[in-house]
Amino acid sequence: MRKYICAMIAAAMAISMAACSKNDDTSTAAPEESTAQSESVSESAAGEETSAEAETTAEAVSTSDISYIGKWYFVKMDMTAENMTLSMSLKDMEVTDLSDETVFVMDIAEGGKVNITSDGDTVEADWTQTDSGITITGDTEALGADTLDFTPEDTDLIKTVISEDGDTIAMYFAKEGSSKIDDSMNTSLLEQTLGAIMGDMIDENMEELTLDAPAVLTYTEEDTDVKFVRFTAPEAGTYTFRSESDGHDTAAIYDTVSFAEALDISENTEGGFELSLTLEADQPVYIEVTSDSSEVTVTAEKN
């Protein structure tokens, strides 16, 4: 399991982001408003109160409703650092079969013992039930801490949170037979969360380009060497995009922010790139500009 955590962190650092996940507080039931209180609020406030109450009326899962005896499979990991979150499922770990040696499982037995299997190796630890869930102690190096507290998220799902230097890793385990295991093997959480982070990153580094106003991109040693330019064609026609700098520039043009497939890619050209593209009226394009220069000016011209 630790190798997956490291791989995730490395992937996030590659795009200048840390990888871990923030612990969400377990939801608790909100007290119902009295009739008198409800009648005293304004219509607008009542609408807001109804919405808030709908989000908090679900009762927290009681630990007494759960039988902890049995096998619990890792199904999800949330990692947060610097207010950015990445999530990972079994599909993201390329796990398609629970017999796979890479499957992370806790086999909780009666008598206070639990076998923890990770990467094919099994160790024994101790567990006790608490008012809020269960606590596992002993040889739990595979889990990343000497003592771990698990709280129920559902009758078939438990969670533990590991924190270090302000970063957190929340690990979720589903009980054998739970549909959450199949869901985890069939759904990529990494693509969803990474896409959201990339979207935020792109917005922070996006500059607008028009025919009248060039986009000036500034690169620093602390910053990423990739910047993004957005251009929207005012009318149908062929447009040429150029850059000027004192370094080597490379550009790729995309028609969506998913950046799945480039419409055109320039050569790594000293002093600037040049790309031409035929666009429809009001069609936006996104230009990814990579440079080793400190400043790049990008212009657009209609042919």
mmCIF file of C-alpha atoms in Angstrom, residues 14-162:
data_model
loop_
_atom_site.group_PDB
_atom_site.id
_atom_site.type_symbol
_atom_site.label_atom_id
_atom_site.label_comp_id
_atom_site.label_asym_id
_atom_site.label_seq_id
_atom_site.Cartn_x
_atom_site.Cartn_y
_atom_site.Cartn_z
ATOM 1 C CA ALA A 14 5.071 16.126 -11.104
ATOM 2 C CA ILE A 15 2.394 18.737 -11.687
ATOM 3 C CA SER A 16 3.648 20.875 -8.797
ATOM 4 C CA MET A 17 1.051 19.618 -6.380
ATOM 5 C CA ALA A 18 1.218 17.562 -3.212
ATOM 6 C CA ALA A 19 -0.876 14.409 -2.893
ATOM 7 C CA CYS A 20 -2.758 13.535 0.261
ATOM 8 C CA SER A 21 -6.365 14.050 1.454
ATOM 9 C CA LYS A 22 -8.218 16.120 3.954
ATOM 10 C CA ASN A 23 -10.217 14.458 6.668
ATOM 11 C CA ASP A 24 -13.907 15.284 6.496
ATOM 12 C CA ASP A 25 -15.710 15.416 9.838
ATOM 13 C CA THR A 26 -18.294 12.676 10.323
ATOM 14 C CA SER A 27 -21.718 14.199 9.776
ATOM 15 C CA THR A 28 -24.086 14.360 12.723
ATOM 16 C CA ALA A 29 -27.814 14.877 12.887
ATOM 17 C CA ALA A 30 -28.950 18.485 13.231
ATOM 18 C CA PRO A 31 -31.608 19.271 15.853
ATOM 19 C CA GLU A 32 -35.033 19.934 14.417
ATOM 20 C CA GLU A 33 -36.309 23.514 14.503
ATOM 21 C CA SER A 34 -39.414 24.134 16.603
ATOM 22 C CA THR A 35 -42.630 25.235 14.930
ATOM 23 C CA ALA A 36 -42.390 28.613 16.597
ATOM 24 C CA GLN A 37 -38.856 29.143 15.344
ATOM 25 C CA SER A 38 -39.833 28.080 11.820
ATOM 26 C CA GLU A 39 -42.706 30.540 11.767
ATOM 27 C CA SER A 40 -40.475 33.397 12.899
ATOM 28 C CA VAL A 41 -37.926 33.207 10.088
ATOM 29 C CA SER A 42 -38.350 35.010 6.803
ATOM 30 C CA GLU A 43 -39.248 33.134 3.637
ATOM 31 C CA SER A 44 -35.705 33.514 2.338
ATOM 32 C CA ALA A 45 -34.124 32.366 5.581
ATOM 33 C CA ALA A 46 -36.559 29.488 5.780
ATOM 34 C CA GLY A 47 -35.468 28.347 2.346
ATOM 35 C CA GLU A 48 -31.815 28.404 3.380
ATOM 36 C CA GLU A 49 -32.620 26.601 6.644
ATOM 37 C CA THR A 50 -34.502 23.862 4.790
ATOM 38 C CA SER A 51 -31.544 23.323 2.488
ATOM 39 C CA ALA A 52 -29.071 23.177 5.387
ATOM 40 C CA GLU A 53 -31.324 20.834 7.356
ATOM 41 C CA ALA A 54 -31.610 18.484 4.370
ATOM 42 C CA GLU A 55 -27.839 18.158 4.301
ATOM 43 C CA THR A 56 -27.494 17.366 8.008
ATOM 44 C CA THR A 57 -30.538 15.266 8.904
ATOM 45 C CA ALA A 58 -28.849 11.963 8.058
ATOM 46 C CA GLU A 59 -27.947 10.354 11.348
ATOM 47 C CA ALA A 60 -24.361 9.333 11.949
ATOM 48 C CA VAL A 61 -23.747 5.610 11.654
ATOM 49 C CA SER A 62 -23.730 4.007 15.095
ATOM 50 C CA THR A 63 -20.818 1.720 15.844
ATOM 51 C CA SER A 64 -23.271 -0.648 17.533
ATOM 52 C CA ASP A 65 -24.936 -1.243 14.150
ATOM 53 C CA ILE A 66 -21.767 -2.751 12.677
ATOM 54 C CA SER A 67 -20.303 -6.210 12.960
ATOM 55 C CA TYR A 68 -16.565 -5.666 12.594
ATOM 56 C CA ILE A 69 -15.726 -9.372 12.435
ATOM 57 C CA GLY A 70 -14.711 -10.374 8.917
ATOM 58 C CA LYS A 71 -12.611 -9.148 6.007
ATOM 59 C CA TRP A 72 -12.379 -5.463 5.146
ATOM 60 C CA TYR A 73 -10.919 -4.462 1.767
ATOM 61 C CA PHE A 74 -9.274 -1.169 0.964
ATOM 62 C CA VAL A 75 -11.501 0.646 -1.556
ATOM 63 C CA LYS A 76 -10.554 4.308 -1.496
ATOM 64 C CA MET A 77 -7.861 6.762 -0.462
ATOM 65 C CA ASP A 78 -8.226 10.543 -0.153
ATOM 66 C CA MET A 79 -5.032 12.569 0.080
ATOM 67 C CA THR A 80 -4.886 16.294 0.749
ATOM 68 C CA ALA A 81 -1.990 18.721 0.955
ATOM 69 C CA GLU A 82 -1.970 22.471 0.565
ATOM 70 C CA ASN A 83 -5.761 22.498 0.165
ATOM 71 C CA MET A 84 -5.601 20.183 -2.854
ATOM 72 C CA THR A 85 -7.138 16.728 -2.860
ATOM 73 C CA LEU A 86 -6.538 13.583 -4.867
ATOM 74 C CA SER A 87 -8.543 10.384 -4.534
ATOM 75 C CA MET A 88 -7.634 6.858 -5.535
ATOM 76 C CA SER A 89 -9.738 3.716 -6.033
ATOM 77 C CA LEU A 90 -8.939 0.062 -6.719
ATOM 78 C CA LYS A 91 -9.333 0.759 -10.427
ATOM 79 C CA ASP A 92 -6.654 3.437 -10.181
ATOM 80 C CA MET A 93 -4.389 0.760 -8.667
ATOM 81 C CA GLU A 94 -5.291 -1.582 -11.535
ATOM 82 C CA VAL A 95 -6.888 -4.073 -9.135
ATOM 83 C CA THR A 96 -9.560 -6.156 -10.890
ATOM 84 C CA ASP A 97 -9.528 -9.290 -8.735
ATOM 85 C CA LEU A 98 -9.654 -9.568 -4.941
ATOM 86 C CA SER A 99 -7.260 -12.511 -5.137
ATOM 87 C CA ASP A 100 -4.610 -10.140 -6.469
ATOM 88 C CA GLU A 101 -1.627 -9.992 -4.094
ATOM 89 C CA THR A 102 -1.698 -6.201 -4.242
ATOM 90 C CA VAL A 103 -5.117 -6.093 -2.554
ATOM 91 C CA PHE A 104 -4.948 -4.448 0.875
ATOM 92 C CA VAL A 105 -7.158 -6.321 3.354
ATOM 93 C CA MET A 106 -7.776 -6.466 7.112
ATOM 94 C CA ASP A 107 -9.161 -9.736 8.452
ATOM 95 C CA ILE A 108 -10.681 -8.922 11.835
ATOM 96 C CA ALA A 109 -11.252 -11.969 14.052
ATOM 97 C CA GLU A 110 -12.906 -12.576 17.385
ATOM 98 C CA GLY A 111 -10.544 -12.502 20.359
ATOM 99 C CA GLY A 112 -9.036 -9.114 19.484
ATOM 100 C CA LYS A 113 -6.695 -10.147 16.659
ATOM 101 C CA VAL A 114 -6.537 -8.783 13.113
ATOM 102 C CA ASN A 115 -4.412 -9.943 10.174
ATOM 103 C CA ILE A 116 -3.304 -7.112 7.899
ATOM 104 C CA THR A 117 -2.245 -8.092 4.376
ATOM 105 C CA SER A 118 -0.439 -5.652 2.084
ATOM 106 C CA ASP A 119 1.521 -6.460 -1.081
ATOM 107 C CA GLY A 120 1.248 -10.176 -0.300
ATOM 108 C CA ASP A 121 2.699 -9.897 3.224
ATOM 109 C CA THR A 122 0.559 -10.529 6.318
ATOM 110 C CA VAL A 123 1.165 -9.264 9.860
ATOM 111 C CA GLU A 124 -0.901 -9.678 13.026
ATOM 112 C CA ALA A 125 -2.095 -6.793 15.164
ATOM 113 C CA ASP A 126 -4.598 -6.183 17.964
ATOM 114 C CA TRP A 127 -7.983 -4.523 17.792
ATOM 115 C CA THR A 128 -10.523 -3.259 20.305
ATOM 116 C CA GLN A 129 -13.971 -1.797 19.883
ATOM 117 C CA THR A 130 -14.513 1.756 21.118
ATOM 118 C CA ASP A 131 -17.470 4.105 21.481
ATOM 119 C CA SER A 132 -16.635 5.657 18.092
ATOM 120 C CA GLY A 133 -15.499 2.575 16.163
ATOM 121 C CA ILE A 134 -12.430 0.367 16.526
ATOM 122 C CA THR A 135 -8.760 0.899 17.328
ATOM 123 C CA ILE A 136 -5.988 -1.220 15.797
ATOM 124 C CA THR A 137 -2.581 -1.319 17.474
ATOM 125 C CA GLY A 138 0.636 -3.254 17.051
ATOM 126 C CA ASP A 139 2.465 -4.094 13.847
ATOM 127 C CA THR A 140 0.576 -1.698 11.606
ATOM 128 C CA GLU A 141 3.497 -0.356 9.586
ATOM 129 C CA ALA A 142 1.653 -1.288 6.386
ATOM 130 C CA LEU A 143 -1.043 1.173 7.389
ATOM 131 C CA GLY A 144 1.428 3.954 8.129
ATOM 132 C CA ALA A 145 1.018 4.329 11.918
ATOM 133 C CA ASP A 146 1.414 2.364 15.171
ATOM 134 C CA THR A 147 -2.152 3.045 16.267
ATOM 135 C CA LEU A 148 -5.125 3.615 14.011
ATOM 136 C CA ASP A 149 -8.660 4.633 14.899
ATOM 137 C CA PHE A 150 -11.384 3.549 12.475
ATOM 138 C CA THR A 151 -14.798 5.193 12.410
ATOM 139 C CA PRO A 152 -17.844 3.935 10.496
ATOM 140 C CA GLU A 153 -18.980 5.819 7.392
ATOM 141 C CA ASP A 154 -21.678 3.239 6.695
ATOM 142 C CA THR A 155 -22.578 -0.204 7.997
ATOM 143 C CA ASP A 156 -20.167 -1.681 5.428
ATOM 144 C CA LEU A 157 -17.559 1.098 5.245
ATOM 145 C CA ILE A 158 -14.987 2.293 7.791
ATOM 146 C CA LYS A 159 -12.365 5.025 7.604
ATOM 147 C CA THR A 160 -9.072 5.904 9.258
ATOM 148 C CA VAL A 161 -7.081 9.119 8.907
ATOM 149 C CA ILE A 162 -3.307 9.542 9.072
#
